[in-house]
Amino acid sequence: MILNKESKKWGIVGGGIMGMTLAHRLVKQGHTVTLFESASELGGLVSSWKMGDIEWDKFYHVILLSDFRTRNILEEIGLEDKIEWVETKTGFYMKGKLYSMSDTIEFLKFPTLNLLDKFRLGLTIIVASNIKNWKRLEKINVTTWLKRWSGSNTYNKIWLPLLRAKLGESYQKTSAVFIWATIQRLYGARRSGLKKEMFGFVPGGYKTVIESFKKKLISEKVFIKIAHAANEVKISDNNKPQISFTHGIVDETEEFDEVIVTLPSGIAAKLCTGLSIQEVAKLNDVEYLSVICVAVLLDKSISQFYVTNITDDWVPFTGVIEMSALVDKKYLGGNALVYLPKYLVANDPLFDWGDDEIKTYFTDNLKKMYPWLTDDDFKFVGVARAKHVITVAKLGYSEDLPDVKTSIPGVYIINTSHIKDGTLNVNETIRVAETKLDEILN
Ligand SMILES: Cc1cc2nc3c(=O)[nH]c(=O)nc-3n(C[C@H](O)[C@H](O)[C@H](O)COP(=O)(O)OP(=O)(O)OC[C@H]3O[C@@H](n4cnc5c(N)ncnc54)[C@H](O)[C@@H]3O)c2cc1C
């Protein structure tokens, strides 16, 4: 432990990966930390749920070889050597047919694109993975950039359906940083020692990770307050930042030297009393996409692909993620586990559909894609939703971002909107936590 000259009392709102990382790093520097989490367990987006007899992540998660910050935390909590690395394959569902796109030969055989289109598609990926100065891509619309390198045919047949699937109609205002960051992440995995695409997981999924991380925090004397929902952060009569929270039917208040809020920007704006009008406007301006993710347990696998990208627009979900193409079925009670995510722009009415309607809509379409699936094959179907997931990286995104340090003395807002040159993932979340904390402390 590096003891700080001045040990302070910190309060952190939000017990997801961001809040847990901040707590872990702060206590290592000799500070005292209390972590407030409104749910009954830590984890947030990486938390798990019961699916029949097994428990696994609500939303699909993989670790990449290049996720060095995630792997570093896993090392610190004793799990890095438990990661199982698997070579995965990628599929494409196009015009009612499934294609493998996992190596160069398959890429060259891929239908609907001519040789020139394929050359330009490959070139786009090489160009994106070699660009270092992402800042200049922030000034270019993703469509303009992709058409420039890939051409209109490939854009319309491949990129546009993929952009729509991941960003809804928000793709129209998204900058080229989005596609650059996506390609960099996937290419980074291939570059990390092995040429093949290797994805990793910890047996037991993120439940194992969160349990070990929680044990670590407890051993480091972090005060973990689960089922404690913060409802206001403001300056107390003693001129110190204070958190008001509800635990059961009890309302309480606690003072700190410093407070960090890790909640989505608009929610953080509502929580913190005393922000300037400009700060509130900036925070509210950060636009988030939501996600609905249907998880399905089947008694057999549906494909060999971890990810199947979908370009047919009649399919309501963004892709098919077959977790069991990565995770050995012995960890999944012998079942195949498949996720069907759908990313939505704010206020999309689909988000408010009832669970049963969504289950029927998604599974009926899954059966259309894989006609040999029968109702008897489905052992569990569940619907997970999250309102604030990916931020829309508009033109000039990084320049419009609210500062981490607010005008309320001792109050900071750090969340995944601060990922400005990466995609939303655990590694980037940890990177934001660690780099922003360094900025605050130094
Ligand atoms: C569908 C999907 C797939 C993904 N796939 C991957 C992947 O394959 N690999 C990867 O690395 N990452 C993946 N991610 C991203 C990863 O899950 C996130 O990067 C990470 O979990 C973000 O953590 P966070 O702490 O910032 O946010 P959150 O997990 O949202 O944490 C915020 C916490 O604050 C709590 N909270 C809210 N309000 C209050 C309040 N008033 N008081 C106290 N607490 C409160 C919430 O309950 C929550 O626990 C995926 C995410 C999604 C949605």
PDB file of N, CA and C and ligand atoms in Angstrom, residues 13-18 36-38 43-46 59-62 185 228-230 263 291 343 389 416 424-426 429, ligand 1:
ATOM      1  N   VAL A  13     -20.395   6.559  -5.501  1.00  0.00           N
ATOM      2  CA  VAL A  13     -21.770   6.153  -5.819  1.00  0.00           C
ATOM      3  C   VAL A  13     -21.737   5.267  -7.059  1.00  0.00           C
ATOM      4  N   GLY A  14     -22.198   4.002  -6.903  1.00  0.00           N
ATOM      5  CA  GLY A  14     -22.243   3.050  -8.017  1.00  0.00           C
ATOM      6  C   GLY A  14     -21.235   1.936  -7.817  1.00  0.00           C
ATOM      7  N   GLY A  15     -21.734   0.718  -7.653  1.00  0.00           N
ATOM      8  CA  GLY A  15     -20.856  -0.431  -7.386  1.00  0.00           C
ATOM      9  C   GLY A  15     -20.704  -1.346  -8.585  1.00  0.00           C
ATOM     10  N   GLY A  16     -20.584  -0.743  -9.794  1.00  0.00           N
ATOM     11  CA  GLY A  16     -20.228  -1.527 -10.984  1.00  0.00           C
ATOM     12  C   GLY A  16     -18.704  -1.618 -11.050  1.00  0.00           C
ATOM     13  N   ILE A  17     -18.195  -2.045 -12.195  1.00  0.00           N
ATOM     14  CA  ILE A  17     -16.738  -2.186 -12.378  1.00  0.00           C
ATOM     15  C   ILE A  17     -16.035  -0.854 -12.126  1.00  0.00           C
ATOM     16  N   MET A  18     -16.662   0.257 -12.579  1.00  0.00           N
ATOM     17  CA  MET A  18     -16.051   1.584 -12.409  1.00  0.00           C
ATOM     18  C   MET A  18     -15.882   1.899 -10.916  1.00  0.00           C
ATOM     19  N   PHE A  36     -21.299   2.922  -2.397  1.00  0.00           N
ATOM     20  CA  PHE A  36     -22.759   2.811  -2.325  1.00  0.00           C
ATOM     21  C   PHE A  36     -23.299   2.147  -3.591  1.00  0.00           C
ATOM     22  N   GLU A  37     -24.059   1.082  -3.427  1.00  0.00           N
ATOM     23  CA  GLU A  37     -24.667   0.390  -4.568  1.00  0.00           C
ATOM     24  C   GLU A  37     -26.159   0.197  -4.278  1.00  0.00           C
ATOM     25  N   SER A  38     -27.000   0.646  -5.206  1.00  0.00           N
ATOM     26  CA  SER A  38     -28.444   0.565  -4.956  1.00  0.00           C
ATOM     27  C   SER A  38     -28.983  -0.862  -5.069  1.00  0.00           C
ATOM     28  N   GLY A  43     -21.754  -5.132  -9.109  1.00  0.00           N
ATOM     29  CA  GLY A  43     -21.565  -5.669 -10.466  1.00  0.00           C
ATOM     30  C   GLY A  43     -22.195  -4.845 -11.575  1.00  0.00           C
ATOM     31  N   GLY A  44     -23.394  -4.277 -11.312  1.00  0.00           N
ATOM     32  CA  GLY A  44     -24.055  -3.474 -12.355  1.00  0.00           C
ATOM     33  C   GLY A  44     -24.234  -4.277 -13.633  1.00  0.00           C
ATOM     34  N   LEU A  45     -23.715  -3.767 -14.746  1.00  0.00           N
ATOM     35  CA  LEU A  45     -23.919  -4.413 -16.049  1.00  0.00           C
ATOM     36  C   LEU A  45     -23.263  -5.792 -16.153  1.00  0.00           C
ATOM     37  N   VAL A  46     -22.281  -6.075 -15.293  1.00  0.00           N
ATOM     38  CA  VAL A  46     -21.675  -7.417 -15.379  1.00  0.00           C
ATOM     39  C   VAL A  46     -22.322  -8.401 -14.395  1.00  0.00           C
ATOM     40  N   PHE A  59     -25.761  -9.984 -19.306  1.00  0.00           N
ATOM     41  CA  PHE A  59     -25.327  -9.553 -20.635  1.00  0.00           C
ATOM     42  C   PHE A  59     -24.044 -10.323 -20.947  1.00  0.00           C
ATOM     43  N   TYR A  60     -23.856 -10.633 -22.236  1.00  0.00           N
ATOM     44  CA  TYR A  60     -22.690 -11.444 -22.638  1.00  0.00           C
ATOM     45  C   TYR A  60     -21.388 -10.659 -22.406  1.00  0.00           C
ATOM     46  N   HIS A  61     -20.372 -11.344 -21.909  1.00  0.00           N
ATOM     47  CA  HIS A  61     -19.062 -10.692 -21.717  1.00  0.00           C
ATOM     48  C   HIS A  61     -17.925 -11.613 -22.116  1.00  0.00           C
ATOM     49  N   VAL A  62     -16.963 -11.063 -22.847  1.00  0.00           N
ATOM     50  CA  VAL A  62     -15.714 -11.790 -23.109  1.00  0.00           C
ATOM     51  C   VAL A  62     -14.544 -10.885 -22.744  1.00  0.00           C
ATOM     52  N   ARG A 185     -10.032  -2.544 -31.470  1.00  0.00           N
ATOM     53  CA  ARG A 185     -10.206  -3.518 -30.386  1.00  0.00           C
ATOM     54  C   ARG A 185     -10.081  -4.942 -30.926  1.00  0.00           C
ATOM     55  N   HIS A 228     -28.068   0.276  -0.901  1.00  0.00           N
ATOM     56  CA  HIS A 228     -28.054   1.669  -0.425  1.00  0.00           C
ATOM     57  C   HIS A 228     -28.115   2.569  -1.657  1.00  0.00           C
ATOM     58  N   ALA A 229     -29.274   3.139  -1.906  1.00  0.00           N
ATOM     59  CA  ALA A 229     -29.439   3.980  -3.101  1.00  0.00           C
ATOM     60  C   ALA A 229     -29.176   5.439  -2.756  1.00  0.00           C
ATOM     61  N   ALA A 230     -28.183   6.016  -3.413  1.00  0.00           N
ATOM     62  CA  ALA A 230     -27.907   7.449  -3.186  1.00  0.00           C
ATOM     63  C   ALA A 230     -29.041   8.245  -3.814  1.00  0.00           C
ATOM     64  N   LEU A 263     -22.482   7.168 -12.012  1.00  0.00           N
ATOM     65  CA  LEU A 263     -23.736   6.875 -12.732  1.00  0.00           C
ATOM     66  C   LEU A 263     -23.750   7.579 -14.092  1.00  0.00           C
ATOM     67  N   VAL A 291     -30.210  -1.069 -24.208  1.00  0.00           N
ATOM     68  CA  VAL A 291     -30.115  -2.421 -24.777  1.00  0.00           C
ATOM     69  C   VAL A 291     -31.188  -3.322 -24.164  1.00  0.00           C
ATOM     70  N   TYR A 343     -29.779  -3.085 -29.614  1.00  0.00           N
ATOM     71  CA  TYR A 343     -29.458  -1.736 -29.113  1.00  0.00           C
ATOM     72  C   TYR A 343     -30.511  -0.769 -29.626  1.00  0.00           C
ATOM     73  N   VAL A 389     -26.449   2.549 -21.845  1.00  0.00           N
ATOM     74  CA  VAL A 389     -25.342   1.643 -22.125  1.00  0.00           C
ATOM     75  C   VAL A 389     -24.248   2.378 -22.911  1.00  0.00           C
ATOM     76  N   THR A 416     -18.671   5.985 -17.968  1.00  0.00           N
ATOM     77  CA  THR A 416     -18.179   5.447 -19.248  1.00  0.00           C
ATOM     78  C   THR A 416     -18.348   6.429 -20.406  1.00  0.00           C
ATOM     79  N   LEU A 424     -17.326   0.539 -25.621  1.00  0.00           N
ATOM     80  CA  LEU A 424     -17.713   0.257 -24.239  1.00  0.00           C
ATOM     81  C   LEU A 424     -17.310  -1.165 -23.883  1.00  0.00           C
ATOM     82  N   ASN A 425     -16.420  -1.296 -22.936  1.00  0.00           N
ATOM     83  CA  ASN A 425     -16.058  -2.621 -22.420  1.00  0.00           C
ATOM     84  C   ASN A 425     -15.389  -2.448 -21.056  1.00  0.00           C
ATOM     85  N   VAL A 426     -15.200  -3.569 -20.394  1.00  0.00           N
ATOM     86  CA  VAL A 426     -14.675  -3.528 -19.021  1.00  0.00           C
ATOM     87  C   VAL A 426     -13.265  -2.921 -19.004  1.00  0.00           C
ATOM     88  N   THR A 429     -13.488   0.719 -19.261  1.00  0.00           N
ATOM     89  CA  THR A 429     -14.089   1.244 -18.020  1.00  0.00           C
ATOM     90  C   THR A 429     -13.002   1.369 -16.950  1.00  0.00           C
TER      91      THR A 429
HETATM   92  C1  LIG B   1     -24.971  -6.098 -23.790  1.00  0.00           C
HETATM   93  C2  LIG B   1     -23.603  -5.771 -23.244  1.00  0.00           C
HETATM   94  C3  LIG B   1     -22.508  -6.528 -23.643  1.00  0.00           C
HETATM   95  C4  LIG B   1     -21.240  -6.217 -23.163  1.00  0.00           C
HETATM   96  N1  LIG B   1     -20.198  -7.020 -23.549  1.00  0.00           N
HETATM   97  C5  LIG B   1     -18.964  -6.780 -23.048  1.00  0.00           C
HETATM   98  C6  LIG B   1     -17.871  -7.638 -23.355  1.00  0.00           C
HETATM   99  O1  LIG B   1     -18.017  -8.634 -24.089  1.00  0.00           O
HETATM  100  N2  LIG B   1     -16.660  -7.360 -22.819  1.00  0.00           N
HETATM  101  C7  LIG B   1     -16.457  -6.296 -21.998  1.00  0.00           C
HETATM  102  O2  LIG B   1     -15.328  -6.108 -21.529  1.00  0.00           O
HETATM  103  N3  LIG B   1     -17.480  -5.450 -21.683  1.00  0.00           N
HETATM  104  C8  LIG B   1     -18.715  -5.665 -22.182  1.00  0.00           C
HETATM  105  N4  LIG B   1     -19.761  -4.833 -21.833  1.00  0.00           N
HETATM  106  C9  LIG B   1     -19.472  -3.566 -21.117  1.00  0.00           C
HETATM  107  C10 LIG B   1     -19.380  -3.676 -19.604  1.00  0.00           C
HETATM  108  O3  LIG B   1     -20.470  -4.374 -19.086  1.00  0.00           O
HETATM  109  C11 LIG B   1     -19.308  -2.237 -19.052  1.00  0.00           C
HETATM  110  O4  LIG B   1     -18.191  -1.592 -19.623  1.00  0.00           O
HETATM  111  C12 LIG B   1     -19.142  -2.125 -17.537  1.00  0.00           C
HETATM  112  O5  LIG B   1     -19.901  -3.086 -16.854  1.00  0.00           O
HETATM  113  C13 LIG B   1     -19.524  -0.701 -17.084  1.00  0.00           C
HETATM  114  O6  LIG B   1     -19.409  -0.578 -15.679  1.00  0.00           O
HETATM  115  P1  LIG B   1     -19.844   0.748 -14.877  1.00  0.00           P
HETATM  116  O7  LIG B   1     -19.452   0.556 -13.475  1.00  0.00           O
HETATM  117  O8  LIG B   1     -19.351   1.934 -15.585  1.00  0.00           O
HETATM  118  O9  LIG B   1     -21.427   0.829 -15.040  1.00  0.00           O
HETATM  119  P2  LIG B   1     -22.575  -0.018 -14.344  1.00  0.00           P
HETATM  120  O10 LIG B   1     -22.226  -1.458 -14.404  1.00  0.00           O
HETATM  121  O11 LIG B   1     -23.848   0.414 -14.974  1.00  0.00           O
HETATM  122  O12 LIG B   1     -22.524   0.436 -12.810  1.00  0.00           O
HETATM  123  C14 LIG B   1     -23.281   1.463 -12.255  1.00  0.00           C
HETATM  124  C15 LIG B   1     -23.789   0.965 -10.906  1.00  0.00           C
HETATM  125  O13 LIG B   1     -24.451   2.037 -10.232  1.00  0.00           O
HETATM  126  C16 LIG B   1     -25.550   1.496  -9.538  1.00  0.00           C
HETATM  127  N5  LIG B   1     -26.480   2.603  -9.224  1.00  0.00           N
HETATM  128  C17 LIG B   1     -27.386   3.191 -10.054  1.00  0.00           C
HETATM  129  N6  LIG B   1     -28.049   4.164  -9.386  1.00  0.00           N
HETATM  130  C18 LIG B   1     -27.553   4.202  -8.124  1.00  0.00           C
HETATM  131  C19 LIG B   1     -27.818   5.011  -6.981  1.00  0.00           C
HETATM  132  N7  LIG B   1     -28.735   5.982  -7.003  1.00  0.00           N
HETATM  133  N8  LIG B   1     -27.106   4.770  -5.847  1.00  0.00           N
HETATM  134  C20 LIG B   1     -26.158   3.788  -5.795  1.00  0.00           C
HETATM  135  N9  LIG B   1     -25.876   3.008  -6.869  1.00  0.00           N
HETATM  136  C21 LIG B   1     -26.544   3.214  -8.015  1.00  0.00           C
HETATM  137  C22 LIG B   1     -26.091   0.471 -10.507  1.00  0.00           C
HETATM  138  O14 LIG B   1     -26.925  -0.458  -9.857  1.00  0.00           O
HETATM  139  C23 LIG B   1     -24.801  -0.142 -11.032  1.00  0.00           C
HETATM  140  O15 LIG B   1     -24.383  -1.247 -10.259  1.00  0.00           O
HETATM  141  C24 LIG B   1     -21.048  -5.124 -22.277  1.00  0.00           C
HETATM  142  C25 LIG B   1     -22.158  -4.383 -21.865  1.00  0.00           C
HETATM  143  C26 LIG B   1     -23.419  -4.690 -22.334  1.00  0.00           C
HETATM  144  C27 LIG B   1     -24.608  -3.897 -21.865  1.00  0.00           C
END
